[in-house]
PDB file of C-alpha atoms in Angstrom:
ATOM      1  CA  UNK A 169     -13.110  50.140  10.622  1.00 74.00           C
ATOM      2  CA  UNK A 170     -12.864  49.321  14.356  1.00 79.00           C
ATOM      3  CA  UNK A 171     -16.590  48.606  14.627  1.00 88.00           C
ATOM      4  CA  UNK A 172     -16.683  46.428  11.505  1.00 93.00           C
ATOM      5  CA  UNK A 173     -13.702  44.384  12.728  1.00 93.00           C
ATOM      6  CA  UNK A 174     -15.348  43.979  16.148  1.00 95.00           C
ATOM      7  CA  UNK A 175     -18.647  43.003  14.499  1.00 96.00           C
ATOM      8  CA  UNK A 176     -16.845  40.405  12.374  1.00 96.00           C
ATOM      9  CA  UNK A 177     -15.068  38.876  15.396  1.00 96.00           C
ATOM     10  CA  UNK A 178     -18.216  38.942  17.530  1.00 97.00           C
ATOM     11  CA  UNK A 179     -20.307  37.382  14.770  1.00 97.00           C
ATOM     12  CA  UNK A 180     -17.787  34.592  14.220  1.00 97.00           C
ATOM     13  CA  UNK A 181     -17.492  33.799  17.935  1.00 97.00           C
ATOM     14  CA  UNK A 182     -21.268  33.906  18.460  1.00 98.00           C
ATOM     15  CA  UNK A 183     -21.973  31.677  15.447  1.00 97.00           C
ATOM     16  CA  UNK A 184     -19.376  29.093  16.507  1.00 97.00           C
ATOM     17  CA  UNK A 185     -20.697  29.047  20.065  1.00 97.00           C
ATOM     18  CA  UNK A 186     -24.331  28.837  18.997  1.00 96.00           C
ATOM     19  CA  UNK A 187     -23.498  25.990  16.626  1.00 97.00           C
ATOM     20  CA  UNK A 188     -21.571  24.151  19.365  1.00 97.00           C
ATOM     21  CA  UNK A 189     -24.160  24.429  22.163  1.00 96.00           C
ATOM     22  CA  UNK A 190     -27.433  25.388  20.446  1.00 95.00           C
ATOM     23  CA  UNK A 191     -29.523  28.551  20.794  1.00 92.00           C
ATOM     24  CA  UNK A 192     -31.567  27.308  23.754  1.00 92.00           C
ATOM     25  CA  UNK A 193     -28.378  26.492  25.705  1.00 93.00           C
ATOM     26  CA  UNK A 194     -26.993  30.019  25.221  1.00 95.00           C
ATOM     27  CA  UNK A 195     -27.829  30.807  28.848  1.00 96.00           C
ATOM     28  CA  UNK A 196     -25.531  33.596  29.945  1.00 97.00           C
ATOM     29  CA  UNK A 197     -25.579  34.933  33.519  1.00 96.00           C
ATOM     30  CA  UNK A 198     -28.563  37.051  34.491  1.00 94.00           C
ATOM     31  CA  UNK A 199     -26.263  39.727  35.940  1.00 95.00           C
ATOM     32  CA  UNK A 200     -22.664  40.465  34.992  1.00 96.00           C
ATOM     33  CA  UNK A 201     -20.517  42.985  36.867  1.00 95.00           C
ATOM     34  CA  UNK A 202     -17.713  44.065  34.534  1.00 95.00           C
ATOM     35  CA  UNK A 203     -14.647  45.491  36.348  1.00 92.00           C
ATOM     36  CA  UNK A 204     -12.152  47.491  34.342  1.00 87.00           C
ATOM     37  CA  UNK A 205      -8.976  49.322  35.256  1.00 82.00           C
ATOM     38  CA  UNK A 206      -5.228  49.065  35.216  1.00 79.00           C
ATOM     39  CA  UNK A 207      -3.412  46.252  37.003  1.00 78.00           C
ATOM     40  CA  UNK A 208      -3.187  47.128  40.692  1.00 78.00           C
ATOM     41  CA  UNK A 209      -6.134  49.543  40.572  1.00 79.00           C
ATOM     42  CA  UNK A 210      -8.149  47.569  43.114  1.00 80.00           C
ATOM     43  CA  UNK A 211     -10.415  45.422  40.962  1.00 85.00           C
ATOM     44  CA  UNK A 212      -9.568  42.255  42.858  1.00 84.00           C
ATOM     45  CA  UNK A 213      -9.698  44.040  46.197  1.00 85.00           C
ATOM     46  CA  UNK A 214     -13.227  45.238  45.505  1.00 86.00           C
ATOM     47  CA  UNK A 215     -14.482  41.926  44.114  1.00 90.00           C
ATOM     48  CA  UNK A 216     -15.366  40.410  47.521  1.00 89.00           C
ATOM     49  CA  UNK A 217     -17.319  43.538  48.487  1.00 89.00           C
ATOM     50  CA  UNK A 218     -19.190  43.581  45.172  1.00 90.00           C
ATOM     51  CA  UNK A 219     -19.979  39.871  45.408  1.00 92.00           C
ATOM     52  CA  UNK A 220     -21.359  40.292  48.912  1.00 91.00           C
ATOM     53  CA  UNK A 221     -23.436  43.360  48.018  1.00 90.00           C
ATOM     54  CA  UNK A 222     -24.853  41.730  44.857  1.00 90.00           C
ATOM     55  CA  UNK A 223     -25.294  38.289  46.512  1.00 92.00           C
ATOM     56  CA  UNK A 224     -23.076  36.660  43.892  1.00 93.00           C
ATOM     57  CA  UNK A 225     -21.714  33.280  44.986  1.00 94.00           C
ATOM     58  CA  UNK A 226     -19.769  32.049  41.924  1.00 95.00           C
ATOM     59  CA  UNK A 227     -16.039  32.662  41.839  1.00 96.00           C
ATOM     60  CA  UNK A 228     -15.118  35.724  39.788  1.00 97.00           C
ATOM     61  CA  UNK A 229     -13.892  35.320  36.237  1.00 97.00           C
ATOM     62  CA  UNK A 230     -10.454  36.927  36.004  1.00 94.00           C
ATOM     63  CA  UNK A 231      -9.389  37.505  32.408  1.00 92.00           C
ATOM     64  CA  UNK A 232      -5.673  37.192  33.190  1.00 88.00           C
ATOM     65  CA  UNK A 233      -6.417  33.729  34.658  1.00 91.00           C
ATOM     66  CA  UNK A 234      -8.385  32.742  31.536  1.00 90.00           C
ATOM     67  CA  UNK A 235      -5.313  33.658  29.486  1.00 88.00           C
ATOM     68  CA  UNK A 236      -3.518  30.818  31.278  1.00 89.00           C
ATOM     69  CA  UNK A 237      -5.981  28.308  29.783  1.00 84.00           C
ATOM     70  CA  UNK A 238      -4.646  25.511  27.551  1.00 86.00           C
ATOM     71  CA  UNK A 239      -6.088  27.284  24.473  1.00 81.00           C
ATOM     72  CA  UNK A 240      -4.327  30.557  25.267  1.00 84.00           C
ATOM     73  CA  UNK A 241      -1.100  28.798  26.281  1.00 88.00           C
ATOM     74  CA  UNK A 242      -1.027  26.960  22.938  1.00 88.00           C
ATOM     75  CA  UNK A 243      -1.311  30.263  21.049  1.00 85.00           C
ATOM     76  CA  UNK A 244       1.481  31.803  23.119  1.00 86.00           C
ATOM     77  CA  UNK A 245       3.675  28.686  22.818  1.00 88.00           C
ATOM     78  CA  UNK A 246       3.394  28.956  19.028  1.00 90.00           C
ATOM     79  CA  UNK A 247       4.688  32.531  19.259  1.00 88.00           C
ATOM     80  CA  UNK A 248       1.285  34.150  18.745  1.00 84.00           C
ATOM     81  CA  UNK A 249      -0.584  36.803  20.657  1.00 83.00           C
ATOM     82  CA  UNK A 250      -3.914  36.048  22.253  1.00 86.00           C
ATOM     83  CA  UNK A 251      -6.204  38.331  20.263  1.00 88.00           C
ATOM     84  CA  UNK A 252      -9.699  39.670  20.829  1.00 91.00           C
ATOM     85  CA  UNK A 253     -11.275  36.651  19.117  1.00 92.00           C
ATOM     86  CA  UNK A 254      -9.558  34.160  21.397  1.00 91.00           C
ATOM     87  CA  UNK A 255     -10.242  36.201  24.538  1.00 93.00           C
ATOM     88  CA  UNK A 256     -13.923  36.575  23.648  1.00 95.00           C
ATOM     89  CA  UNK A 257     -14.240  32.864  22.769  1.00 94.00           C
ATOM     90  CA  UNK A 258     -12.747  31.780  26.083  1.00 93.00           C
ATOM     91  CA  UNK A 259     -14.793  34.329  28.060  1.00 96.00           C
ATOM     92  CA  UNK A 260     -18.143  33.539  26.410  1.00 97.00           C
ATOM     93  CA  UNK A 261     -17.586  29.791  26.836  1.00 96.00           C
ATOM     94  CA  UNK A 262     -16.771  30.342  30.513  1.00 96.00           C
ATOM     95  CA  UNK A 263     -19.838  32.539  31.039  1.00 97.00           C
ATOM     96  CA  UNK A 264     -22.064  29.688  29.825  1.00 97.00           C
ATOM     97  CA  UNK A 265     -21.022  27.447  32.727  1.00 97.00           C
ATOM     98  CA  UNK A 266     -24.032  26.742  34.985  1.00 96.00           C
ATOM     99  CA  UNK A 267     -22.404  28.079  38.174  1.00 97.00           C
ATOM    100  CA  UNK A 268     -22.596  31.598  36.718  1.00 97.00           C
ATOM    101  CA  UNK A 269     -26.334  31.502  35.884  1.00 95.00           C
ATOM    102  CA  UNK A 270     -27.427  33.930  38.628  1.00 94.00           C
ATOM    103  CA  UNK A 271     -24.512  36.326  38.185  1.00 96.00           C
ATOM    104  CA  UNK A 272     -20.770  36.835  38.140  1.00 97.00           C
ATOM    105  CA  UNK A 273     -18.006  39.429  38.457  1.00 97.00           C
ATOM    106  CA  UNK A 274     -15.690  39.642  35.423  1.00 96.00           C
ATOM    107  CA  UNK A 275     -12.326  41.225  36.257  1.00 94.00           C
ATOM    108  CA  UNK A 276     -10.363  42.761  33.385  1.00 91.00           C
ATOM    109  CA  UNK A 277     -12.775  42.906  30.442  1.00 92.00           C
ATOM    110  CA  UNK A 278     -12.972  44.771  28.163  1.00 91.00           C
ATOM    111  CA  UNK A 279      -9.286  45.548  27.623  1.00 86.00           C
ATOM    112  CA  UNK A 280      -9.430  47.037  24.129  1.00 86.00           C
ATOM    113  CA  UNK A 281     -11.782  49.280  22.152  1.00 89.00           C
ATOM    114  CA  UNK A 282     -12.790  46.277  20.045  1.00 92.00           C
ATOM    115  CA  UNK A 283     -13.666  44.294  23.159  1.00 92.00           C
ATOM    116  CA  UNK A 284     -15.722  47.231  24.440  1.00 91.00           C
ATOM    117  CA  UNK A 285     -17.717  47.219  21.202  1.00 94.00           C
ATOM    118  CA  UNK A 286     -18.216  43.461  21.520  1.00 96.00           C
ATOM    119  CA  UNK A 287     -19.500  43.959  25.066  1.00 95.00           C
ATOM    120  CA  UNK A 288     -22.263  46.178  23.666  1.00 94.00           C
ATOM    121  CA  UNK A 289     -22.947  43.584  20.962  1.00 96.00           C
ATOM    122  CA  UNK A 290     -23.199  40.871  23.626  1.00 97.00           C
ATOM    123  CA  UNK A 291     -25.740  42.910  25.569  1.00 96.00           C
ATOM    124  CA  UNK A 292     -27.783  43.535  22.437  1.00 95.00           C
ATOM    125  CA  UNK A 293     -27.676  39.859  21.432  1.00 96.00           C
ATOM    126  CA  UNK A 294     -28.664  38.689  24.945  1.00 96.00           C
ATOM    127  CA  UNK A 295     -31.510  41.195  24.972  1.00 95.00           C
ATOM    128  CA  UNK A 296     -32.677  39.775  21.643  1.00 94.00           C
ATOM    129  CA  UNK A 297     -32.618  36.243  23.047  1.00 94.00           C
ATOM    130  CA  UNK A 298     -34.619  37.417  26.069  1.00 94.00           C
ATOM    131  CA  UNK A 299     -37.213  39.158  23.911  1.00 94.00           C
ATOM    132  CA  UNK A 300     -37.485  36.048  21.753  1.00 91.00           C
ATOM    133  CA  UNK A 301     -38.875  34.112  24.682  1.00 85.00           C
ATOM    134  CA  UNK A 302     -37.650  30.912  26.200  1.00 84.00           C
ATOM    135  CA  UNK A 303     -35.340  30.526  29.171  1.00 91.00           C
ATOM    136  CA  UNK A 304     -33.101  33.526  28.467  1.00 92.00           C
ATOM    137  CA  UNK A 305     -33.032  36.103  31.297  1.00 91.00           C
ATOM    138  CA  UNK A 306     -33.069  39.844  30.668  1.00 92.00           C
ATOM    139  CA  UNK A 307     -29.381  40.800  30.724  1.00 93.00           C
ATOM    140  CA  UNK A 308     -28.163  43.138  33.446  1.00 94.00           C
ATOM    141  CA  UNK A 309     -24.689  44.562  32.921  1.00 95.00           C
ATOM    142  CA  UNK A 310     -23.060  46.647  35.640  1.00 92.00           C
ATOM    143  CA  UNK A 311     -19.806  48.289  34.656  1.00 90.00           C
ATOM    144  CA  UNK A 312     -17.193  49.735  37.016  1.00 86.00           C
ATOM    145  CA  UNK A 313     -13.892  51.249  35.933  1.00 83.00           C
ATOM    146  CA  UNK A 314     -11.167  52.048  38.475  1.00 76.00           C
ATOM    147  CA  UNK A 315      -9.120  55.033  37.342  1.00 70.00           C
ATOM    148  CA  UNK A 316      -6.097  56.902  38.693  1.00 62.00           C
ATOM    149  CA  UNK A 317      -4.563  60.175  37.607  1.00 57.00           C
ATOM    150  CA  UNK A 318      -1.734  59.309  35.197  1.00 56.00           C
ATOM    151  CA  UNK A 319       0.811  61.327  37.167  1.00 56.00           C
ATOM    152  CA  UNK A 320       0.544  58.977  40.166  1.00 49.00           C
ATOM    153  CA  UNK A 321       0.484  55.662  38.383  1.00 48.00           C
ATOM    154  CA  UNK A 322       2.139  53.365  39.327  1.00 49.00           C
ATOM    155  CA  UNK A 323       4.693  54.778  41.783  1.00 46.00           C
ATOM    156  CA  UNK A 324       2.227  56.042  44.392  1.00 43.00           C
ATOM    157  CA  UNK A 325      -0.658  53.763  43.497  1.00 44.00           C
ATOM    158  CA  UNK A 326      -1.134  52.359  46.983  1.00 45.00           C
ATOM    159  CA  UNK A 327      -1.388  55.783  48.615  1.00 43.00           C
ATOM    160  CA  UNK A 328      -3.520  57.596  46.044  1.00 42.00           C
ATOM    161  CA  UNK A 329      -7.310  57.447  46.077  1.00 45.00           C
ATOM    162  CA  UNK A 330      -8.887  56.039  42.939  1.00 44.00           C
ATOM    163  CA  UNK A 331     -12.000  57.242  41.232  1.00 45.00           C
ATOM    164  CA  UNK A 332     -14.515  54.554  40.438  1.00 44.00           C
ATOM    165  CA  UNK A 333     -16.890  55.158  37.571  1.00 44.00           C
ATOM    166  CA  UNK A 334     -19.882  52.893  37.607  1.00 47.00           C
ATOM    167  CA  UNK A 335     -22.390  52.503  34.808  1.00 46.00           C
ATOM    168  CA  UNK A 336     -25.503  50.419  34.560  1.00 42.00           C
ATOM    169  CA  UNK A 337     -26.725  49.005  31.291  1.00 40.00           C
ATOM    170  CA  UNK A 338     -30.392  48.065  31.405  1.00 37.00           C
ATOM    171  CA  UNK A 339     -32.743  47.211  28.620  1.00 36.00           C
ATOM    172  CA  UNK A 340     -34.791  50.361  29.190  1.00 35.00           C
ATOM    173  CA  UNK A 341     -31.955  52.889  29.116  1.00 35.00           C
ATOM    174  CA  UNK A 342     -28.643  53.783  27.572  1.00 39.00           C
ATOM    175  CA  UNK A 343     -25.445  53.230  29.593  1.00 41.00           C
ATOM    176  CA  UNK A 344     -24.697  56.020  32.000  1.00 41.00           C
ATOM    177  CA  UNK A 345     -21.510  57.044  33.746  1.00 44.00           C
ATOM    178  CA  UNK A 346     -21.575  58.458  37.232  1.00 43.00           C
ATOM    179  CA  UNK A 347     -18.551  59.561  39.273  1.00 40.00           C
TER     180      UNK A 347
END
């Protein structure tokens, strides 16, 4: 049920976006570094280091900042919750901005199991665009998740070392997780 709901949301968002900008203009960043973890886990702290090491010059995309957009504010003002569809719409539209073409760090996505499934769907769809020819780069997704033992969160967060799990998603291999 979770995967069919995610597929429905992803399909709707992708179709709307493709209709709005056209298939050839669906130029997502060549490299996306996805940072996950609880608030305060060090995602923002590590962003500058990651950007320097990966030679990324565009400002990071912070999901909590995107949720302050006029679209998200309107949903909240009407008493609604910003759901996966709205988050994915705002994120995908932002990723299409030209300043992110060579690469970007995305802080705080995915936040739900459905969003994680849609991340895989995005990779698969971008790979399909790349294989279809044209200007679409081969997608490179790098995924890092900052994790803390539950017994220390959040009271001793600043004094407890975190474990960072990093995975690479390439077109030739399945995602891997390495401590």
